[in-house]
CSV table of C-alpha atoms in Angstrom, one decimal:
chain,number,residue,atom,x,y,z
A,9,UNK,CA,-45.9,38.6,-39.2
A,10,UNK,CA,-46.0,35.3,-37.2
A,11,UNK,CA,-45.7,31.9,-38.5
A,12,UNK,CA,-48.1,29.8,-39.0
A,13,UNK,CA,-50.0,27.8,-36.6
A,14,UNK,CA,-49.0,24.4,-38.4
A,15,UNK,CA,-44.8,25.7,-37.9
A,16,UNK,CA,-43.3,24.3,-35.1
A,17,UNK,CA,-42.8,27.7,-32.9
A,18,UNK,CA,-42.7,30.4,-35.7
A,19,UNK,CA,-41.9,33.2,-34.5
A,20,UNK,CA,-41.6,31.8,-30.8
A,21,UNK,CA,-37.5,30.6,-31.3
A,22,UNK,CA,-34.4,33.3,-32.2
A,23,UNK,CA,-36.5,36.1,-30.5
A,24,UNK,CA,-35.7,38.4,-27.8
A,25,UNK,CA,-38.5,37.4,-25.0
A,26,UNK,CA,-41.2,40.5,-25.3
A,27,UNK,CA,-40.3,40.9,-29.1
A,28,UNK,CA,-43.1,42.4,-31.2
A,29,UNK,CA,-43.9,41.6,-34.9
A,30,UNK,CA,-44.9,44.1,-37.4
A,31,UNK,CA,-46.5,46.6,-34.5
A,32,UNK,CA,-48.5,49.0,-35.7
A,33,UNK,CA,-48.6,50.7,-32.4
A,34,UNK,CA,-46.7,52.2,-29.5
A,35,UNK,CA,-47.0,52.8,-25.9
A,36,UNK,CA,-47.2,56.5,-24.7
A,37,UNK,CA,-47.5,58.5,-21.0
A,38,UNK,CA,-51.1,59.8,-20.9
A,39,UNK,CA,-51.3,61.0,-17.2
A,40,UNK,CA,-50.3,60.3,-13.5
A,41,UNK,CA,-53.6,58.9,-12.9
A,42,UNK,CA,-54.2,56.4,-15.7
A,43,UNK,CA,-50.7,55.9,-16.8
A,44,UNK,CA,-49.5,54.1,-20.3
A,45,UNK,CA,-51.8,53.7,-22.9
A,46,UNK,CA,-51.4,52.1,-26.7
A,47,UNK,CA,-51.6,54.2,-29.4
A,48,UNK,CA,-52.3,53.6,-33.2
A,49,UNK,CA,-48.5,54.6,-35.3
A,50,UNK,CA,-50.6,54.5,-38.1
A,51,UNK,CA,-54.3,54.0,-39.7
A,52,UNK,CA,-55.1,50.3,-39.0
A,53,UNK,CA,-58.2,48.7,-41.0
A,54,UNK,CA,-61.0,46.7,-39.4
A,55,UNK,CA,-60.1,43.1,-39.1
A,56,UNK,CA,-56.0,44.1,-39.5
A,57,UNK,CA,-53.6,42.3,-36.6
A,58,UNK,CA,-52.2,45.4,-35.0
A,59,UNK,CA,-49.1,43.2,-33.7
A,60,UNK,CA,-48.1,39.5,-33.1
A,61,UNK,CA,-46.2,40.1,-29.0
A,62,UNK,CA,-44.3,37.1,-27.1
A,63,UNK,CA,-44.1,37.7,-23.3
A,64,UNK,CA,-41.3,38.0,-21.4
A,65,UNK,CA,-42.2,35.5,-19.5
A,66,UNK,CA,-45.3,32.8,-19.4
A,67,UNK,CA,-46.1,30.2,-17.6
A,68,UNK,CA,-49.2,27.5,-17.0
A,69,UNK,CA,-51.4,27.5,-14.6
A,70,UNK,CA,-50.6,24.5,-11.8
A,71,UNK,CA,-54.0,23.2,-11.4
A,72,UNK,CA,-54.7,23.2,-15.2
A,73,UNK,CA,-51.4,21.2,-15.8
A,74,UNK,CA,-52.3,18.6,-12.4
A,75,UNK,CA,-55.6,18.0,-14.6
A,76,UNK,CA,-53.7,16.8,-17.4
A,77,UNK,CA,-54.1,19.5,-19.6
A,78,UNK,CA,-51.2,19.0,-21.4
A,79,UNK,CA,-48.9,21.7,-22.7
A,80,UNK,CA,-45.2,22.9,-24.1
A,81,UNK,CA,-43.5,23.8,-20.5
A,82,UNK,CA,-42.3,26.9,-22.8
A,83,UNK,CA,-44.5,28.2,-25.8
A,84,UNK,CA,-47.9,26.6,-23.7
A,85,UNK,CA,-48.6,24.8,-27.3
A,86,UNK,CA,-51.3,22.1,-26.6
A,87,UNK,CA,-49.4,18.6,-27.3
A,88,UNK,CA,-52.3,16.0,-27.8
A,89,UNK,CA,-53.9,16.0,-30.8
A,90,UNK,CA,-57.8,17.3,-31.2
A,91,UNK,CA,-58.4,13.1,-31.4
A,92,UNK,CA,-57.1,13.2,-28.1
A,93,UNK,CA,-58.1,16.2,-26.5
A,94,UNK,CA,-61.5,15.1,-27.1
A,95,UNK,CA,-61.0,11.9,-25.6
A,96,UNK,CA,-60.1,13.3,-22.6
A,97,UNK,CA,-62.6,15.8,-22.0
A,98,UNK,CA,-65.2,13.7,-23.5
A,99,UNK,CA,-64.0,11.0,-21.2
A,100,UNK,CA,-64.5,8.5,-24.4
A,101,UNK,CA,-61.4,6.8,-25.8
A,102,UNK,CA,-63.2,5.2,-28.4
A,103,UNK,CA,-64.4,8.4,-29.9
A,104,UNK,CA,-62.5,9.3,-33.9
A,105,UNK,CA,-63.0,12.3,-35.2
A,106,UNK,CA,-63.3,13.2,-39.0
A,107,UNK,CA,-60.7,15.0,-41.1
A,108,UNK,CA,-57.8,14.2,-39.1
A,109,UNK,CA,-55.5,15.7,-40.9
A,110,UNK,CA,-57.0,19.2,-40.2
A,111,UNK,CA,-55.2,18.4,-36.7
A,112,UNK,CA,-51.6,21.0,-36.5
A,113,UNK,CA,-50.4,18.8,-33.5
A,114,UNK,CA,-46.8,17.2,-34.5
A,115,UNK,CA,-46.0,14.8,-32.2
A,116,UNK,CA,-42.8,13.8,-33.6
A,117,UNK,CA,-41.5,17.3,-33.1
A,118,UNK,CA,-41.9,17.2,-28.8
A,119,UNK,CA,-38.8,16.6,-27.2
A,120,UNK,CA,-38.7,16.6,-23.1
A,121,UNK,CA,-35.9,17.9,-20.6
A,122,UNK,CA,-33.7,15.0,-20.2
A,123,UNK,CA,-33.1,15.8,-16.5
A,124,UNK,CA,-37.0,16.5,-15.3
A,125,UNK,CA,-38.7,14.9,-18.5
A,126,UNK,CA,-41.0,18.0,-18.4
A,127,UNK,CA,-42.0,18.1,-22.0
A,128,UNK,CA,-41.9,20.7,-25.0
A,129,UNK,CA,-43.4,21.2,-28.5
A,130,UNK,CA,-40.4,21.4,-30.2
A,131,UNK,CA,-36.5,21.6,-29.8
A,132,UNK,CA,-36.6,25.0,-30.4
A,133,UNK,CA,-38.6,25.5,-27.2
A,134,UNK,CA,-36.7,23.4,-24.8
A,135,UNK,CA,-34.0,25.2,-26.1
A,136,UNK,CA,-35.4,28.3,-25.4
A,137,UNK,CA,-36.6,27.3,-22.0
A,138,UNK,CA,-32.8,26.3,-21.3
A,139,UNK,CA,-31.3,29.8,-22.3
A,140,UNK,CA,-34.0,31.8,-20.5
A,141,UNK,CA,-34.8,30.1,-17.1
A,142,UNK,CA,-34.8,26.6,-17.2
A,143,UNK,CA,-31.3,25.8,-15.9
A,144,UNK,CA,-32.2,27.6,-12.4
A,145,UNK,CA,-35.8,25.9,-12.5
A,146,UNK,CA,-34.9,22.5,-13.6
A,147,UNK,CA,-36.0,20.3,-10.7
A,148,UNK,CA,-33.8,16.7,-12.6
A,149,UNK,CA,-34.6,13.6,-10.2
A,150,UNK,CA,-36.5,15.6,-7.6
A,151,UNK,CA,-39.0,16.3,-10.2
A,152,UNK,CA,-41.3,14.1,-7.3
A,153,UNK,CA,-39.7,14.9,-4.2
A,154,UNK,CA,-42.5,16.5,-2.1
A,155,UNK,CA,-39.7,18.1,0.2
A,156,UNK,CA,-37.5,20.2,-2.9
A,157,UNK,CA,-38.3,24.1,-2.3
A,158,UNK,CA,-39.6,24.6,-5.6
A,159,UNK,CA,-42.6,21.5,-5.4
A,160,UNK,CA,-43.3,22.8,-2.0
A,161,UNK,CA,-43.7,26.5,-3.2
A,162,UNK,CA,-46.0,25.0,-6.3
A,163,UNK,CA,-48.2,22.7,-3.8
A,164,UNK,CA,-48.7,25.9,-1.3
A,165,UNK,CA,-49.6,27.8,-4.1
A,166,UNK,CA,-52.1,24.8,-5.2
A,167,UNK,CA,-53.4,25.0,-1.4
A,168,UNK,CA,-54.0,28.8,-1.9
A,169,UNK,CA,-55.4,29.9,-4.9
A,170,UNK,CA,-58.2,27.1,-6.6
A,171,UNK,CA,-60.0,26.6,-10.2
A,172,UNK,CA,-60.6,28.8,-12.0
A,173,UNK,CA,-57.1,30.2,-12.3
A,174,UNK,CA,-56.5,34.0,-12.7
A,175,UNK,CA,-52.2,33.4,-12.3
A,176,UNK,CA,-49.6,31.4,-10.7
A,177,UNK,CA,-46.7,31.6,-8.6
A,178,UNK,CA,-44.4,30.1,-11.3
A,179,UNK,CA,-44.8,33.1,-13.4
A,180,UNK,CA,-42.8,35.3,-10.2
A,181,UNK,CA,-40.3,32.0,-10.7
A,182,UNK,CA,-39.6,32.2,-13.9
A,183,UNK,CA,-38.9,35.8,-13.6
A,184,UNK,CA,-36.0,35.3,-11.0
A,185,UNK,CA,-34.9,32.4,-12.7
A,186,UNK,CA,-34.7,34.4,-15.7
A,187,UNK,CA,-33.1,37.1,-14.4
A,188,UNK,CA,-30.2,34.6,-12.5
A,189,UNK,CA,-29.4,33.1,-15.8
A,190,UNK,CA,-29.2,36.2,-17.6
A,191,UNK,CA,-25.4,37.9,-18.8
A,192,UNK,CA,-27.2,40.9,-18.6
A,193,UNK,CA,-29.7,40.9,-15.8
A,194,UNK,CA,-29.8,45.0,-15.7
A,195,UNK,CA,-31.8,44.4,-19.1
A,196,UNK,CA,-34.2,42.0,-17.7
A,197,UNK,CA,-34.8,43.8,-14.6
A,198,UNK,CA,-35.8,47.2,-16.6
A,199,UNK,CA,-37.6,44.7,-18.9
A,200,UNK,CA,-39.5,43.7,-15.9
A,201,UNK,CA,-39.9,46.8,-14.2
A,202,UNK,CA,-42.1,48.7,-17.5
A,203,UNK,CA,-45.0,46.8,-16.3
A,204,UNK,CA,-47.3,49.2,-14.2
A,205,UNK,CA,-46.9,49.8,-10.1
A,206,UNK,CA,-48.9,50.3,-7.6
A,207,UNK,CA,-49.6,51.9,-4.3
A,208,UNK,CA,-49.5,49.5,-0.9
A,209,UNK,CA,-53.0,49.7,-0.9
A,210,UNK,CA,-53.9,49.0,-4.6
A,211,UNK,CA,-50.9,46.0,-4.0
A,212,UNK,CA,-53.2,44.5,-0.7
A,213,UNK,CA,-56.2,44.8,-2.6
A,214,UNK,CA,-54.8,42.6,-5.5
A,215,UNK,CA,-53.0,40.2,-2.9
A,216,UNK,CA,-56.6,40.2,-0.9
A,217,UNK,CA,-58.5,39.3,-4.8
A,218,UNK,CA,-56.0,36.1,-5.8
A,219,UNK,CA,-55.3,34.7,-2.0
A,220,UNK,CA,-58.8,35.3,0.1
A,221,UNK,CA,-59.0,37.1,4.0
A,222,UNK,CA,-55.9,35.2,4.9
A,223,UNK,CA,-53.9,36.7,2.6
A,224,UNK,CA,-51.5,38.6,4.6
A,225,UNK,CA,-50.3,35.1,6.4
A,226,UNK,CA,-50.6,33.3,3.1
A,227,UNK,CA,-48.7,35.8,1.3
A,228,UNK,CA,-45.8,35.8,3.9
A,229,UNK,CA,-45.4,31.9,3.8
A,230,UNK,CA,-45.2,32.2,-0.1
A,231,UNK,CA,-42.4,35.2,0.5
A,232,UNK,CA,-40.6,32.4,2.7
A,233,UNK,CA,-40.6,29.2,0.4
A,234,UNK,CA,-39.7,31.6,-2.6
A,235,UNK,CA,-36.8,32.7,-1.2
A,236,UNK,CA,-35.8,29.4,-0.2
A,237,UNK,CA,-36.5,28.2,-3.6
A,238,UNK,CA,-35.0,31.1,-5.1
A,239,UNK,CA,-33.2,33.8,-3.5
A,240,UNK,CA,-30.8,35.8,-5.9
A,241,UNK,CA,-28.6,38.9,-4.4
A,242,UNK,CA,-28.8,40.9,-7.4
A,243,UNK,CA,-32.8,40.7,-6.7
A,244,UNK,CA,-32.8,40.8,-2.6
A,245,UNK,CA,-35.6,43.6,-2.6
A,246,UNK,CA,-38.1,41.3,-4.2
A,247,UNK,CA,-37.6,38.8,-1.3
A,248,UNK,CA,-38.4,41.5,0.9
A,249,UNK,CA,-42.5,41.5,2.7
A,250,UNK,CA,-43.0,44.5,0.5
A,251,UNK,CA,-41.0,43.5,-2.3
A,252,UNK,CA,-42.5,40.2,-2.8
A,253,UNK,CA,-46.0,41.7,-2.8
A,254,UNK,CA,-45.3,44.6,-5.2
A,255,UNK,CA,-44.1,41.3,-7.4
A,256,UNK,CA,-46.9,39.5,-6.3
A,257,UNK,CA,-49.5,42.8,-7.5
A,258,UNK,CA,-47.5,43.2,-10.8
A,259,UNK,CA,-47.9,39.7,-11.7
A,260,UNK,CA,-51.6,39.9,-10.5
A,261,UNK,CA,-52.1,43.2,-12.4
A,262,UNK,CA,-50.7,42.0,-15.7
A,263,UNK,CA,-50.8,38.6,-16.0
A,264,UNK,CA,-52.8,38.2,-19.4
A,265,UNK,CA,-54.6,34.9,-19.6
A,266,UNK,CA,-53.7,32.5,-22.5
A,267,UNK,CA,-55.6,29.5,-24.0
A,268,UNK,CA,-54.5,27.4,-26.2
A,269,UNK,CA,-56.6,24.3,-27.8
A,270,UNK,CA,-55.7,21.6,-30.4
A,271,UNK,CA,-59.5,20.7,-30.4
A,272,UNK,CA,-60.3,24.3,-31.3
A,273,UNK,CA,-57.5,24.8,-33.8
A,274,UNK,CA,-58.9,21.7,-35.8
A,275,UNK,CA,-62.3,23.1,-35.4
A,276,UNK,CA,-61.1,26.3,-37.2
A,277,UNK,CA,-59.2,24.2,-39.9
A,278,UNK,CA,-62.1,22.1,-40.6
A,279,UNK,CA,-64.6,25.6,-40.6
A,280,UNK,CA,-62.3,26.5,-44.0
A,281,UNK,CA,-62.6,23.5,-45.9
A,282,UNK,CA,-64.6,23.3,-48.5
A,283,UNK,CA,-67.1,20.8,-48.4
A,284,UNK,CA,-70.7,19.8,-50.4
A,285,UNK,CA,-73.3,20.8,-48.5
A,286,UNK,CA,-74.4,17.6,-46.8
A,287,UNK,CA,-71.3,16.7,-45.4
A,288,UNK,CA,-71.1,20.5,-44.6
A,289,UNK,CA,-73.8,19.7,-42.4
A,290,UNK,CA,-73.2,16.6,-41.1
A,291,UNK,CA,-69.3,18.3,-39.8
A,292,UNK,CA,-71.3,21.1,-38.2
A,293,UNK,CA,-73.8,19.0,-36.5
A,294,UNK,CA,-71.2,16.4,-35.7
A,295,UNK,CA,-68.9,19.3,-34.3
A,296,UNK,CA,-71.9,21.2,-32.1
A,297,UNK,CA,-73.2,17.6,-30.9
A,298,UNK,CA,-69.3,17.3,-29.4
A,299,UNK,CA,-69.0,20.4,-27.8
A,300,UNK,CA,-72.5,19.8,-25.7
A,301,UNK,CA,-71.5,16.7,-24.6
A,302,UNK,CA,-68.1,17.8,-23.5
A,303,UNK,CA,-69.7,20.7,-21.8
A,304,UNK,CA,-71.6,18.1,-19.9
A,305,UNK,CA,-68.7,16.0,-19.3
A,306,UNK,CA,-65.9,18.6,-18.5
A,307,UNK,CA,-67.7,22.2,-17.9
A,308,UNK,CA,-66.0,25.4,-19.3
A,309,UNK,CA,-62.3,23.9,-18.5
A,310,UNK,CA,-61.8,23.5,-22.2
A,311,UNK,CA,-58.3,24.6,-22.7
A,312,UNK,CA,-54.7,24.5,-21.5
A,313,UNK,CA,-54.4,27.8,-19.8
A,314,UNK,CA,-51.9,29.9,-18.4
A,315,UNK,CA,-50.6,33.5,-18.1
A,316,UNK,CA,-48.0,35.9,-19.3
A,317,UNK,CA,-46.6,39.4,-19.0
A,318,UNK,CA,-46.9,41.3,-22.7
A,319,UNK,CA,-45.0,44.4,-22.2
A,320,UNK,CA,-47.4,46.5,-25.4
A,321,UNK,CA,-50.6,44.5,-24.9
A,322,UNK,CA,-50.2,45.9,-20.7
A,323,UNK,CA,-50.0,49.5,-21.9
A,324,UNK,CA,-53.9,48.6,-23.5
A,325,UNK,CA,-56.3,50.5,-21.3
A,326,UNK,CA,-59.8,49.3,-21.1
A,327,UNK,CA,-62.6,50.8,-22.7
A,328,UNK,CA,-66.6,49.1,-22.7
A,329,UNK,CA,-66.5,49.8,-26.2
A,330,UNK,CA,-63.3,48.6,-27.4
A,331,UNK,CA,-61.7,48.9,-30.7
A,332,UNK,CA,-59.5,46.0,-30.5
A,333,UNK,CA,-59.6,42.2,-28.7
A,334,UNK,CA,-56.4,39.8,-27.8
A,335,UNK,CA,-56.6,36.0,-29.2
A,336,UNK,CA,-54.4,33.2,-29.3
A,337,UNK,CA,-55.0,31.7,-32.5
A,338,UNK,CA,-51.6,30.1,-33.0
A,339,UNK,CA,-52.2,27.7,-30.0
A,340,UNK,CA,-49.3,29.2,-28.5
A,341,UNK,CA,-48.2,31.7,-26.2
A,342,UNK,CA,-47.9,35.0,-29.3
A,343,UNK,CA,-50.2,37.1,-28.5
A,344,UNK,CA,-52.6,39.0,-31.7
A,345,UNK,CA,-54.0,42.4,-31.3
A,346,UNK,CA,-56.6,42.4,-33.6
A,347,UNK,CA,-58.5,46.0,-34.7
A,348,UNK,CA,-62.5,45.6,-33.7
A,349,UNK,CA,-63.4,48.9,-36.4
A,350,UNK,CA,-61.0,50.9,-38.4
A,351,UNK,CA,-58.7,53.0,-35.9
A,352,UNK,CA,-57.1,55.9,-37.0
A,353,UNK,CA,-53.0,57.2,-36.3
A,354,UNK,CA,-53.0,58.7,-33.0
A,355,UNK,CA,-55.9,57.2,-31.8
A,356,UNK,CA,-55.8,55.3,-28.5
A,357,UNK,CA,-56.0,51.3,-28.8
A,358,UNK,CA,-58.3,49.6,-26.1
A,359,UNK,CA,-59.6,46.6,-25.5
A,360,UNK,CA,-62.2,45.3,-22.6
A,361,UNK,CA,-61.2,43.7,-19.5
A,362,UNK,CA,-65.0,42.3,-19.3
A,363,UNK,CA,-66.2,39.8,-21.4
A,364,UNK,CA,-69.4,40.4,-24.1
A,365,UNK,CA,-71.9,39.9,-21.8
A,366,UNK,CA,-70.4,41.7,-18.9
A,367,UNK,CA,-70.1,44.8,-21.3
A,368,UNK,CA,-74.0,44.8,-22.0
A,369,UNK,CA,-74.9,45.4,-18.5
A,370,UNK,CA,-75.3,48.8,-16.6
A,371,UNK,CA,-72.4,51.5,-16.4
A,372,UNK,CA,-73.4,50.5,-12.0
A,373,UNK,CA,-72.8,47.1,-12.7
A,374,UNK,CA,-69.7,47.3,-15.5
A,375,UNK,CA,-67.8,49.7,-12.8
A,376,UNK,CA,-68.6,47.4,-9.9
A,377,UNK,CA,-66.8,44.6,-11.6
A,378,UNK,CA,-64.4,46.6,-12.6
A,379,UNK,CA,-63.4,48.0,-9.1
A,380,UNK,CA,-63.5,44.7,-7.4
A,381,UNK,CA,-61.2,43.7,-9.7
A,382,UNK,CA,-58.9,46.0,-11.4
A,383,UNK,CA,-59.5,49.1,-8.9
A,384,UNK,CA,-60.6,51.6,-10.9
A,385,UNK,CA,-63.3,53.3,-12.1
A,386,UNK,CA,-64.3,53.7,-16.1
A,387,UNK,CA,-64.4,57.0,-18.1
A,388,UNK,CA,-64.5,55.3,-21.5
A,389,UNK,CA,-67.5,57.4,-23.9
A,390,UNK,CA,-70.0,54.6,-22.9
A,391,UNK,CA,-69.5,55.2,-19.5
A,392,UNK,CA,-69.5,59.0,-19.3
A,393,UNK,CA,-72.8,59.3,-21.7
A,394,UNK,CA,-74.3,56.9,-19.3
A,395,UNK,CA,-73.2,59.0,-16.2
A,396,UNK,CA,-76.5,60.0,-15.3
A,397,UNK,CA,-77.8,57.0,-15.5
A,398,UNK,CA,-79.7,55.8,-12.1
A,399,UNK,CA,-76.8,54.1,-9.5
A,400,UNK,CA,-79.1,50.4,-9.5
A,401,UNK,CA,-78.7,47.3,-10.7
A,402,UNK,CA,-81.4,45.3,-11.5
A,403,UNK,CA,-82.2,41.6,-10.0
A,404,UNK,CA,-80.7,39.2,-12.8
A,405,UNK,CA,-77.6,41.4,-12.8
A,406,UNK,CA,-76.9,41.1,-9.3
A,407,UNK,CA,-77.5,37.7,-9.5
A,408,UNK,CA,-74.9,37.5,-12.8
A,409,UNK,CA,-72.8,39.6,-10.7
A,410,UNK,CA,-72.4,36.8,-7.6
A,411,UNK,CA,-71.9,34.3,-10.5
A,412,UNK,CA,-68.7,36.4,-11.5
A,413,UNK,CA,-66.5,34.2,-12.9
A,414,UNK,CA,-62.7,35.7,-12.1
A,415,UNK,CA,-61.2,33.7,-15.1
A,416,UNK,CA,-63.4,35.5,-17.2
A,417,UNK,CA,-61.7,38.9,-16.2
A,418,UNK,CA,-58.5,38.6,-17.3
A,419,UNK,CA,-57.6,41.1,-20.7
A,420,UNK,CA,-59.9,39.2,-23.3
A,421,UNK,CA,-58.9,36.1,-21.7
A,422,UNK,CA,-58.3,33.1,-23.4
A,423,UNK,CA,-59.6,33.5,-27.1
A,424,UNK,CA,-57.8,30.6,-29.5
């Protein structure tokens, strides 16, 4: 099992990239047409954590790091404290929150690169970072300098691909980078190259969802500013046009979404502690009084948020009645498959690519959301014993439907 959230990285430091702790599950071949799917090893319980996966590579997202949402460069572990996070979205620097000490934030711990300053929970991360990638990506006193390759491939992608985030071209960076550091980049590559394919098409389509109409221009000046920034022999063919966009579709196919939240971990700490029951109440009014008026202040944008490539958690098909959901709840980057109902060996594991309220609407509806925006159509038991259901979607879904936030759609998104 992972650590816990109060450790500095847990399981995060003397791990492989893409490790997996205590899986209770395995990827297996189900057909040319839907691929790899996740299957149960053995009978998992209601409520039991399936696995604990770190990604092979992760990364934040630019415009959620430009906004000050700050975060470990590495493990994406929120660095102000839940005092300070709510400052900040609350806009109100006077405001103290109660039970400080629920707060798992340790400051004294974050360490920053000594070149590029860019900052990390712990030493174990930067030290990570440093083995992995960060020696290639390291940007040292041009951390500023508008005209180094890497800030002008970052501010292009800024230019492209606006709020709300669904991935980021750092997260193709940090793959090369990885790979150019690596003894043994043959085991990287194949690491990288489990994650599903697709056809030229399906790639366009997925290049056309993340970059708009111009994408085909966009995606080419990206191609050339990458391979300035990072062009590597032993990886030529992903500096190629079609190269870089099967890259480009594989990070835009499995990217999973992560969220991490020091205001949301001290939320959960202060839910456990056991209080009399009128200052039970006065914590939960105080805390559901803060969350409206940061809503007002700040919107949805609650949480650092970034993406990753989970080698098990990709091989999770989608159902609309999953038996299984992805969270965060180490405000880090280690991913938990939690079981939804009991699940028996053998049994597929599945989670939803559309949120809860997505997943009450019609099988029309569910499938047009899933089409635009993973290409394919559902056969999950929902969806086949409403097959006859009448093609139409009514007026408030259609509506819902235009209001389709793409942040929302990533696998389970950002759950902390």
């Amino acid at each position: 099992m992972a650590a816990a959230a109060g450790d500095a990285c847990g399981t995060v430091t003397g791990v492989r990239a893409g490790a997996v702790a205590g899986a209770a599950a395995e990827a297996r071949f189900i057909s040319s047409a839907k691929g790899k799917g996740l299957f149960a090893t053995k009978n998992i319980r209601k409520g039991e954590t399936v696995f604990v996966e770190r990604p092979v590579v992760s990364s934040q997202f630019l415009w959620n790091a430009l906004y000050n949402y700050r975060a470990c460069d590495h493990c994406l572990r929120a660095l102000e404290t839940a005092e300070e996070n709510a400052q900040r979205l609350l806009g109100k620097s006077s405001l103290v929150l109660p039970h400080p000490e629920q707060c798992s934030i340790r400051k004294d711990l974050h360490q920053q690169c000594p070149r590029c300053q860019v900052t990390y929970c712990s030493a174990e991360c930067r030290q990570a970072a440093l083995e992995q990638y960060h020696q290639v990506l390291c940007l040292g006193p041009s951390r500023d300098d508008p005209t180094h390759p890497l800030n002008k491939l970052q501010e292009a992608w800024r230019n492209m691909h606006y709020p709300p985030e669904t991935s980021s071209i750092m997260l193709m960076a940090r793959m090369v980078a990885t790979v150019k550091q690596a003894k043994d980049k043959e085991w990287w590559i194949k690491a990288f190259s489990q994650f599903c394919s697709k056809t030229a098409n399906e790639e366009e389509e997925i290049v056309h969802k993340l970059l708009g109409d111009k994408f085909k221009g966009q995606l080419e000046l990206l191609r050339l500013l990458f391979t300035e920034a990072l062009y590597d022999e032993h990886l030529s063919r992903w500096f190629t046009p079609e190269g870089f966009r099967s890259l480009f579709a594989l990070v835009g196919t499995n990217g999973q979404g992560i969220g991490t939240s020091s205001l949301s971990q001290w939320v959960h700490a202060c839910d456990a502690l056991d209080l009399p029951m009128l200052q039970r109440e006065e914590l939960d009014a105080f805390i559901d009084q803060l969350y409206k008026d940061i809503e007002k202040e700040s919107g949805e944008f609650l949480n650092c948020e970034g993406s990753g490539l989970y080698v098990l958690q990709s091989c999770c098909n989608h159902s609309c009645i999953p038996n299984a959901e992805t969270s965060f709840p180490e405000n880090n980057f280690l991913l938990h498959l939690t079981a939804l109902e009991d699940i028996e060996a053998g049994e597929e594991i599945c989670i939803s690519y559309l949120d809860c309220c997505q997943r009450e609407r019609s099988r029309h509806s569910r499938n047009k959301i899933l089409r635009e925006n993973y290409l394919f159509t559902c056969s999950c038991p929902k969806c086949l014993a409403q097959a006859d259901d009448a093609d139409v979607t009514s007026d408030e879904e259609e509506e819902g439907e235009g209001e389709t936030d793409d942040a929302e759609l990533e696998d389970e998104m950002t759950d902390v």
